Amino acid sequence: MNLQQALQVRPSANGYGRRRQDREGGGGGGGVGARTDHYRSQSSKPVSNKSSHAGGLVSSKIGGPLGDRLLYMATCLIGHAVEVQVKNGSLYTGIFHATNAEKDFGIVLKMAHMSKDVSAKGPKADGGSHSKPPLKTLIIPAKELVQVIGKDVPVTIDGFNELQPEKHHELMLDSYISQSRHADVERVLEPWVPDEDDPHYPELDNIFDNHWNRNWDQFETNEMLFGVKSTFNEELYTTKLERGPQMKELEKEASRIAREIEGDVTQDLHLAEERGLQLHEFDVDEETRFSSVFRGRVSDDTGHEEDEDILFNSRNTDTFGDSVAPITAGLSNGLISEKISTCVPPSMPCNMDDGKTSTSVHETDSHASGILDQTRRPFSAVSRGTFASAITESRVPEGSCSDFSGDCDTKVQIMGQQLNAEAETLQSGAATDSQSSAHGKKDASDEGASSSGAVGHTFLLEGSLKVPKEQRSTNDSEGTTSGKRTHAESPAKSNQRPSSSRSSISDHVGATSASTATGLTPSSSMGSLSSEKSTLNPYAKEFRLNPNAKSFIPSQTPMRPPSPVSDASFYVPTNVASVQHMHGMPSGVGIAPQFVGHQPVMFNPQFPPMHSPQGYLHHNAPQYGQHMVFGHPRQVPYMSSYPPEMPYKVRDF
Amino acid sequence: MDRISFLDVTVAQEGSKQGPRRDIRLLNASYIKEFSFLGHGEDPLDLKKCYIDLNSLQTREELALRQAEAEAERIGVGVTSEAQSIFYALSKTLPVRWDKTVIVVMNEVRVSSPYVADSVYGGTPAANERVKKVLEFERKRLLARSS
């Protein structure tokens, strides 16, 4: 404004104005201080002239040579990187540290360097400026200063306190890092756009859909392209598929089972995901959808589970009648055939025959022993020599794989054993096991080639074999309901079972005896039968109520209610004598000036020693209740008048 | 420029961005040769309601200083800009620091001027090899980019 004013005045014959103008004309030059004064005086002039000028201003608010506005702006810049242009045109970049607001506007920059050196001969690349170490402190006097530019300066506008603590910390590391590379600028990135959307490779879009029928042999391709001879031998990783006379049958059976499993309706998110079903649950977050961490039973599944069990039960009976043949050979209850090639232990002799695959994966946990009988049936059936593999894909992490293999050697336990220990959670780690078992999914298609191998070896994983003696964790919460899953138990947990179930892992679809298989399914859900899903830990000690147990009483007697002090009118706690009767009065009340906040250690010798517990009572609100200790001065005057009126009960400490 | 106040220094606020952050330009009034009045802009700043948290400012400054110092460490004193770019390139994947005009990689391999594969000394053979490879690769890249 001042400037404007000056200009305005120019045409006038006002000497004063002219003088000012002259000064202006003088340009930068000296006399800064004088000018400042000048401006100051100007600003104090009546505002009338200025009103017509733009930029309203500062005039009325100038607090000093620098207007408030300026001051504010300058303060906002502190700590910010600025560029300063000086008289000779050079540009300095640094962190704005301070400004000399009292006098002229000289500024101080820290860690500054010259970003543009006009005095250099010829253009200097920006990189060159970095060849000198930055100046720790750079002072630019006001007369050198042409302008200060700050970019992206947080400024509070309209009182919104946007000047929040900027989370500049190391969270910004990435951007900071990328900035520091500015000396190494690479090509500018542009988003990719496909060229005319050429439909040349439509199959790429669904290349993973039938991944077993792709007609593409990676090894061949590799060899062709790079001349790399593959030494891959499938049989190193999985059980040898024995293609015998029963191939066809087994294959058929396997595919049937696969279809059955896959087509099954499931409420389980994970299974649905695998099968490509859309379970429309809206409030599941990514973790729930994809994580194998078990977080507790999903409520829907619970219901389902029961239903499923019941269903299975009935199916069991239908299929097998009531005969129960004890099954000894390794039959597993919950079957999960895992396609874990690494898990396939070559030695599963007994399993072979008895390999029992549950076509459906059942929830093992739920099943109580009641089912036992029924479940045996399938085994017998199975022992006929056909076995269906429940091909399930489990999410067992590698670790559990090895577990399973370890377990393979254990004998398969008859279902009977399973069951009760629902409580044990499968999980090795967080419910992953449960998941693993849980999400057994028969994926016949996966077997692809192997399915043709039919028999193969099916290894059954014991799902919820709950051998009572053992620590088995089942995954109750698997809750996948209709998804018939069997839970693989983590062998690690169950290894001590003498009667442990054999985990068989079937990674190939073995044809199972059709009917048995079907029948098996339900039964395999071990417990599908009774809806007992006990979550009991069989090893837990039984709880017995001890009637003699003392109820807990905190060491301190409950705070004496300030009841005696019902009268709100007295503020003063008391004088010495009466204090004796006071409970919990903090020491502050003493005669001598004490701070109120002090510990209730009695200063006054007359006071009986307080019990320690009281010592720790807060001498704030609770105790005071109505009687507040305001401070010694207050106490003093009342002291003397008190004792006789002491309404407090006498308390003996 | 939507706000101007004249004093010794002019505060101009470039309204190019909206929101809490602005580009601020402080102009020394004496260097303004001429100006013309375009219109009365709205004062975005209500002086009554401006608050400044000095603590956060201080923190910000300290942080900025720290970052600047760290950045400064990476700059070799008296080295050519080519050397500096090599340093930056190496620092993307290897821990490097300056020792006068020598780039020290992983504290054991030294690369001195002219920063070619031949000027790589020291360190275990494996480290040495690696640095050589990275160096060559980065050089090729720089060449490709500059051409």
Coordinates of N, CA and C in Angstrom, one line a residue, chain A residues 380-458:
Chain A
S380 N -15.3 -100.1 6.1 CA -15.3 -101.5 5.6 C -15.5 -101.5 4.1
A381 N -16.4 -100.7 3.7 CA -16.6 -100.6 2.3 C -15.3 -100.3 1.6
V382 N -14.8 -99.4 2.2 CA -13.5 -99.0 1.5 C -12.5 -100.1 1.5
S383 N -12.5 -100.8 2.5 CA -11.5 -101.8 2.5 C -11.7 -102.8 1.4
R384 N -12.7 -102.6 0.8 CA -12.9 -103.5 -0.4 C -11.8 -103.2 -1.4
G385 N -11.2 -102.2 -1.1 CA -10.1 -102.1 -2.0 C -10.2 -100.9 -3.0
T386 N -11.3 -100.4 -2.9 CA -11.3 -99.3 -3.8 C -11.3 -98.1 -2.9
F387 N -10.8 -97.2 -3.4 CA -10.8 -96.0 -2.6 C -11.0 -94.8 -3.4
A388 N -11.7 -94.1 -2.8 CA -11.9 -92.8 -3.5 C -11.0 -91.8 -2.8
S389 N -10.5 -91.1 -3.6 CA -9.7 -90.1 -2.9 C -10.5 -88.8 -2.9
A390 N -10.4 -88.4 -1.8 CA -11.1 -87.1 -1.7 C -10.0 -86.2 -2.1
I391 N -10.2 -85.6 -3.1 CA -9.2 -84.7 -3.5 C -9.5 -83.4 -3.0
T392 N -8.7 -83.0 -2.2 CA -9.0 -81.7 -1.6 C -7.8 -80.9 -1.7
E393 N -8.1 -79.8 -1.9 CA -7.0 -78.8 -1.9 C -7.1 -78.2 -0.5
S394 N -6.1 -78.3 0.1 CA -6.2 -77.7 1.4 C -5.2 -76.5 1.3
R395 N -5.4 -75.7 2.3 CA -4.6 -74.6 2.3 C -3.5 -74.8 3.3
V396 N -3.2 -76.0 3.5 CA -2.2 -76.2 4.5 C -0.9 -75.6 4.0
P397 N -0.3 -74.9 4.8 CA 0.9 -74.4 4.4 C 2.0 -75.5 4.4
E398 N 3.0 -75.2 3.9 CA 4.0 -76.2 3.7 C 4.4 -76.9 5.0
G399 N 4.4 -76.1 5.9 CA 4.8 -76.7 7.2 C 3.9 -77.9 7.6
S400 N 2.7 -77.6 7.4 CA 1.8 -78.7 7.8 C 1.9 -79.9 6.9
C401 N 2.4 -79.6 5.8 CA 2.6 -80.7 4.9 C 3.5 -81.7 5.5
S402 N 4.5 -81.2 5.9 CA 5.5 -82.1 6.4 C 4.9 -82.8 7.6
D403 N 4.1 -82.1 8.3 CA 3.5 -82.7 9.4 C 2.7 -83.9 9.0
F404 N 2.0 -83.7 8.0 CA 1.2 -84.8 7.6 C 2.0 -86.0 7.2
S405 N 3.0 -85.7 6.5 CA 3.7 -86.9 6.1 C 4.2 -87.6 7.3
G406 N 4.6 -86.8 8.3 CA 5.0 -87.5 9.5 C 4.0 -88.3 10.0
D407 N 2.8 -87.8 9.9 CA 1.8 -88.5 10.5 C 1.3 -89.8 9.7
C408 N 1.7 -89.8 8.6 CA 1.2 -90.8 7.7 C 1.5 -92.2 8.3
D409 N 2.5 -92.2 9.0 CA 2.9 -93.5 9.5 C 2.0 -93.9 10.6
T410 N 1.3 -93.0 11.1 CA 0.5 -93.5 12.2 C -0.7 -94.2 11.7
K411 N -1.1 -95.0 12.5 CA -2.2 -95.8 12.0 C -3.4 -95.1 12.0
V412 N -4.2 -95.4 11.1 CA -5.4 -94.7 11.0 C -6.4 -95.2 12.1
Q413 N -6.9 -94.3 12.6 CA -7.7 -94.6 13.7 C -9.1 -94.7 13.2
I414 N -9.7 -95.5 13.9 CA -11.1 -95.6 13.5 C -11.8 -94.4 14.0
M415 N -12.7 -94.1 13.3 CA -13.5 -92.9 13.6 C -13.8 -92.8 15.0
G416 N -14.1 -93.8 15.5 CA -14.6 -93.8 16.8 C -13.8 -92.9 17.7
Q417 N -12.6 -92.9 17.4 CA -11.8 -92.1 18.3 C -12.0 -90.7 18.2
Q418 N -12.3 -90.4 17.1 CA -12.2 -89.0 16.9 C -13.1 -88.2 17.8
L419 N -13.7 -87.5 17.3 CA -14.8 -86.9 17.9 C -14.6 -86.1 19.0
N420 N -14.3 -86.5 20.1 CA -14.7 -85.6 21.1 C -13.9 -84.4 21.2
A421 N -12.7 -84.5 21.0 CA -12.0 -83.3 21.4 C -12.1 -82.1 20.5
E422 N -13.2 -81.8 20.3 CA -13.5 -80.6 19.5 C -12.6 -79.5 19.9
A423 N -12.5 -79.4 21.1 CA -11.9 -78.2 21.6 C -10.5 -78.0 21.1
E424 N -9.9 -79.1 20.7 CA -8.6 -78.8 20.3 C -8.6 -78.2 19.0
T425 N -7.9 -77.3 18.9 CA -7.8 -76.6 17.7 C -6.7 -77.2 16.9
L426 N -7.1 -77.4 15.7 CA -6.2 -77.8 14.8 C -5.0 -77.0 14.7
Q427 N -5.2 -75.8 14.9 CA -4.2 -74.9 14.4 C -2.8 -75.1 14.8
S428 N -2.0 -75.2 13.8 CA -0.6 -75.0 14.1 C -0.5 -73.5 13.7
G429 N -0.1 -72.8 14.6 CA -0.1 -71.4 14.2 C -1.6 -71.0 14.2
A430 N -1.8 -70.0 13.6 CA -3.2 -69.6 13.8 C -4.2 -70.4 13.0
A431 N -4.8 -71.2 13.4 CA -5.9 -71.8 12.6 C -5.5 -72.1 11.2
T432 N -4.4 -72.1 10.9 CA -4.1 -72.4 9.5 C -4.5 -73.8 9.2
D433 N -4.2 -74.6 10.2 CA -4.5 -76.0 10.0 C -5.9 -76.1 9.8
S434 N -6.6 -75.4 10.6 CA -8.0 -75.6 10.5 C -8.4 -75.3 9.1
Q435 N -7.7 -74.4 8.7 CA -8.0 -74.0 7.3 C -7.7 -75.2 6.4
S436 N -6.6 -75.6 6.7 CA -6.1 -76.6 5.8 C -7.1 -77.7 5.8
S437 N -7.4 -78.1 6.9 CA -8.4 -79.2 6.8 C -9.7 -78.6 6.3
A438 N -9.8 -77.5 6.8 CA -11.1 -77.0 6.5 C -11.4 -77.0 5.0
H439 N -10.5 -76.5 4.4 CA -10.9 -76.2 3.0 C -10.4 -77.3 2.1
G440 N -10.7 -78.4 2.5 CA -10.3 -79.4 1.6 C -11.2 -79.3 0.5
K441 N -10.8 -79.3 -0.5 CA -11.7 -79.2 -1.6 C -11.4 -80.2 -2.6
K442 N -12.3 -80.9 -3.0 CA -12.0 -81.9 -3.9 C -11.9 -81.2 -5.2
D443 N -10.9 -81.4 -5.8 CA -10.7 -80.8 -7.0 C -10.3 -81.8 -8.0
A444 N -11.2 -82.4 -8.5 CA -10.9 -83.5 -9.4 C -10.2 -83.0 -10.6
S445 N -10.6 -81.9 -11.0 CA -10.0 -81.4 -12.2 C -8.6 -81.2 -12.0
D446 N -8.3 -80.9 -10.8 CA -6.8 -80.7 -10.6 C -6.1 -82.0 -10.8
E447 N -6.7 -83.0 -10.5 CA -6.0 -84.2 -10.7 C -5.7 -84.4 -12.1
G448 N -6.6 -83.9 -12.9 CA -6.3 -84.0 -14.3 C -5.7 -85.3 -14.7
A449 N -4.5 -85.2 -15.1 CA -3.9 -86.4 -15.5 C -3.9 -87.4 -14.4
S450 N -3.6 -87.0 -13.3 CA -3.5 -88.0 -12.2 C -4.8 -88.7 -12.0
S451 N -5.8 -88.0 -12.3 CA -7.1 -88.7 -12.0 C -7.2 -89.9 -12.9
S452 N -6.6 -89.7 -14.0 CA -6.7 -90.9 -14.9 C -5.9 -92.0 -14.3
G453 N -5.0 -91.6 -13.5 CA -4.3 -92.6 -12.9 C -5.1 -93.4 -11.9
A454 N -6.2 -92.8 -11.7 CA -7.1 -93.5 -10.8 C -6.5 -93.9 -9.5
V455 N -6.3 -95.0 -9.4 CA -5.9 -95.5 -8.1 C -4.9 -94.7 -7.4
G456 N -3.8 -94.6 -7.9 CA -2.8 -93.8 -7.3 C -2.7 -94.1 -5.8
H457 N -2.3 -93.3 -5.2 CA -2.3 -93.5 -3.8 C -3.1 -92.4 -3.2
T458 N -3.9 -92.9 -2.4 CA -4.7 -91.8 -1.8 C -4.3 -91.8 -0.4

